[in-house]
Coordinates of C-alpha atoms in Angstrom, one line a residue:
M955 CA 128.3 -14.3 74.0
T956 CA 124.8 -15.4 73.4
N957 CA 123.6 -17.7 70.8
R958 CA 121.2 -16.1 68.5
K959 CA 118.8 -18.9 69.1
D960 CA 118.8 -18.2 72.7
C961 CA 117.8 -14.6 72.2
P962 CA 114.1 -14.1 71.8
D963 CA 114.6 -10.7 70.2
S964 CA 116.6 -12.1 67.3
D965 CA 115.3 -11.7 63.8
E966 CA 115.4 -15.4 63.2
E967 CA 113.1 -16.0 66.2
Q968 CA 110.5 -13.5 65.0
S969 CA 110.5 -14.8 61.5
S970 CA 109.5 -18.3 62.7
V971 CA 106.6 -16.9 64.7
P972 CA 103.5 -16.8 62.6
Q973 CA 102.2 -13.4 62.0
V974 CA 98.5 -12.7 62.4
V975 CA 97.3 -10.6 59.5
P976 CA 93.8 -9.1 60.0
V977 CA 91.3 -10.1 57.4
V978 CA 89.7 -7.0 55.9
E979 CA 86.6 -7.6 53.8
L980 CA 86.5 -5.4 50.8
S981 CA 83.2 -4.3 49.4
P982 CA 82.9 -4.6 45.7
P983 CA 84.0 -1.5 43.9
D984 CA 81.4 1.1 43.0
P985 CA 80.3 0.7 39.4
P986 CA 81.9 3.3 37.2
V987 CA 79.9 6.5 36.8
V988 CA 78.7 6.6 33.2
E989 CA 77.4 9.9 32.1
K990 CA 74.9 9.6 29.3
P991 CA 75.8 12.0 26.5
V992 CA 73.4 14.9 26.1
P993 CA 71.6 14.2 22.8
E994 CA 72.2 16.8 20.1
P995 CA 69.1 18.6 19.2
V996 CA 67.6 17.2 16.0
D997 CA 67.8 19.6 13.1
K998 CA 64.5 18.7 11.5
F999 CA 65.0 21.3 8.7
R1000 CA 68.4 19.8 7.7
I1001 CA 66.9 16.2 7.7
S1002 CA 63.9 17.3 5.7
M1003 CA 66.0 19.4 3.3
A1004 CA 68.3 16.4 2.7
F1005 CA 65.2 14.3 1.9
T1006 CA 63.7 16.8 -0.5
A1007 CA 67.1 17.6 -2.1
K1008 CA 67.4 14.0 -3.2
W1009 CA 64.6 14.6 -5.7
E1010 CA 65.7 18.1 -6.8
G1011 CA 68.5 18.1 -9.3
G1012 CA 70.7 20.8 -10.8
F1013 CA 69.7 23.3 -13.5
V1014 CA 66.8 22.3 -15.8
H1015 CA 65.1 24.2 -18.6
D1016 CA 62.6 21.8 -19.9
P1017 CA 60.0 23.6 -22.2
V1018 CA 57.4 20.9 -21.3
D1019 CA 57.8 21.6 -17.5
L1020 CA 55.4 24.3 -16.4
G1021 CA 57.9 25.4 -13.7
G1022 CA 60.2 26.8 -16.4
R1023 CA 63.9 27.4 -15.6
T1024 CA 64.7 25.6 -12.3
N1025 CA 67.8 25.0 -10.3
L1026 CA 68.1 22.7 -7.3
G1027 CA 64.3 22.5 -7.3
V1028 CA 63.9 26.3 -7.1
T1029 CA 62.0 27.9 -10.0
Q1030 CA 63.0 31.3 -11.4
S1031 CA 59.8 32.7 -10.1
T1032 CA 60.4 31.4 -6.6
Y1033 CA 64.0 32.7 -6.7
D1034 CA 62.8 36.1 -7.8
T1035 CA 60.3 36.2 -4.9
Y1036 CA 63.1 35.2 -2.4
R1037 CA 65.6 37.8 -3.7
R1038 CA 62.9 40.5 -3.7
Q1039 CA 62.0 39.7 -0.1
K1040 CA 65.6 40.0 0.9
G1041 CA 66.1 43.3 -0.9
L1042 CA 68.4 41.7 -3.4
A1043 CA 68.6 42.4 -7.2
P1044 CA 67.1 39.7 -9.5
R1045 CA 69.5 37.0 -10.7
D1046 CA 69.3 34.1 -13.0
V1047 CA 68.3 30.9 -11.1
K1048 CA 71.1 29.2 -13.0
H1049 CA 73.6 30.9 -10.6
L1050 CA 71.8 29.6 -7.5
N1051 CA 74.1 27.6 -5.2
K1052 CA 73.2 25.0 -2.5
I1053 CA 73.6 27.4 0.4
E1054 CA 71.3 30.0 -1.1
A1055 CA 68.9 27.3 -2.2
E1056 CA 68.6 26.1 1.4
A1057 CA 67.9 29.6 2.5
V1058 CA 65.1 29.9 -0.2
Y1059 CA 63.5 26.6 1.1
K1060 CA 63.7 27.7 4.7
V1061 CA 62.4 31.3 4.2
L1062 CA 59.6 30.5 1.6
F1063 CA 58.5 27.0 2.6
W1064 CA 59.7 25.7 6.0
D1065 CA 59.1 28.8 8.1
P1066 CA 55.7 29.9 6.6
A1067 CA 54.4 26.3 6.9
R1068 CA 55.6 26.1 10.5
C1069 CA 57.1 22.7 9.7
E1070 CA 59.3 22.8 12.9
R1071 CA 56.2 22.0 14.9
C1072 CA 55.9 18.6 13.3
V1073 CA 57.6 15.4 14.5
L1074 CA 59.8 13.5 12.1
P1075 CA 58.8 12.0 9.7
L1076 CA 55.7 14.3 9.4
A1077 CA 58.0 17.3 9.1
M1078 CA 59.7 15.7 6.1
A1079 CA 56.4 14.8 4.4
Y1080 CA 54.8 18.1 5.1
F1081 CA 57.9 20.2 4.0
D1082 CA 58.3 18.2 0.8
T1083 CA 54.6 18.6 0.0
C1084 CA 54.9 22.4 0.6
V1085 CA 57.8 22.5 -1.8
N1086 CA 55.9 20.6 -4.5
F1087 CA 52.5 22.1 -4.1
G1088 CA 53.1 25.5 -2.4
V1089 CA 52.6 26.2 1.3
N1090 CA 48.8 26.5 0.8
G1091 CA 48.7 23.1 -1.0
G1092 CA 50.8 21.6 1.7
V1093 CA 48.3 22.8 4.3
R1094 CA 45.5 21.3 2.3
F1095 CA 47.2 17.9 2.1
L1096 CA 48.0 18.0 5.8
Q1097 CA 44.4 18.9 6.6
A1098 CA 43.1 16.0 4.5
A1099 CA 45.5 13.6 6.3
L1100 CA 44.2 14.9 9.6
G1101 CA 40.6 14.3 8.5
V1102 CA 39.5 17.9 8.6
K1103 CA 38.2 20.2 5.8
A1104 CA 41.0 20.7 3.4
D1105 CA 40.4 24.4 2.7
G1106 CA 44.0 25.8 3.3
R1107 CA 42.8 27.9 6.2
W1108 CA 44.4 26.9 9.5
G1109 CA 41.9 27.5 12.3
E1110 CA 41.0 25.9 15.7
V1111 CA 39.6 22.7 14.1
S1112 CA 42.8 22.1 12.1
E1113 CA 45.0 23.0 15.1
A1114 CA 43.1 20.6 17.4
A1115 CA 43.4 17.8 14.8
F1116 CA 47.1 18.6 14.4
M1117 CA 47.8 18.4 18.1
A1118 CA 46.1 14.9 18.2
G1119 CA 47.7 13.7 14.9
N1120 CA 51.2 15.0 14.9
N1121 CA 52.7 11.6 14.2
K1122 CA 54.0 9.1 11.7
Q1123 CA 50.5 7.9 10.7
T1124 CA 49.6 11.4 9.5
A1125 CA 52.8 11.5 7.5
I1126 CA 51.8 8.2 5.8
K1127 CA 48.3 9.5 5.1
M1128 CA 49.9 12.7 3.5
C1129 CA 52.0 10.5 1.2
E1130 CA 49.0 8.4 0.3
G1131 CA 47.1 11.5 -0.5
R1132 CA 49.8 12.7 -2.8
I1133 CA 50.0 9.4 -4.6
A1134 CA 46.2 9.4 -5.1
Y1135 CA 46.4 13.0 -6.3
R1136 CA 49.1 12.1 -8.9
H1137 CA 47.1 9.1 -10.1
Q1138 CA 44.0 11.3 -10.5
R1139 CA 46.1 13.9 -12.5
V1140 CA 47.4 11.1 -14.8
R1141 CA 43.8 9.9 -15.4
E1142 CA 42.8 13.4 -16.3
N1143 CA 45.6 13.9 -18.8

């Protein structure tokens, strides 16, 4: 019988022999792939509408206010125009809800003034100006802010000025123009 120590094939013998383990260099792991989220399109109308809506309250019938019966900033006259354009029967502005008010603002102010072309915050300033002074008045304030003749007619000169001045500075100039206009009106009264 052989002694286990004498047998080179024994488990004990092999365990005492150092094992050579190959060294494998690992490269650093690849950085995780981070997919940038696709930005949601900016809804300039909703942002501008939210700004304007802050200043337009609920139903008002102030005899001193030249606008007359008004709800959510929409006068009875404006509401009648909207409903007529949509082929709907006239209705008291007192029954106007927020959803229909937004439709009125979009159809009668935002779309005709082409506010979507403006960057934010110019879209906000221009839209709010159109709501307060009518689309033609909004165009005049925009033209004045752009430094062109404020005649309410949008031609090549206005378009070229707009393409060069579709920015925040023009929005600020529009707001300054509105403030100056209000001060002038107060002095006149």
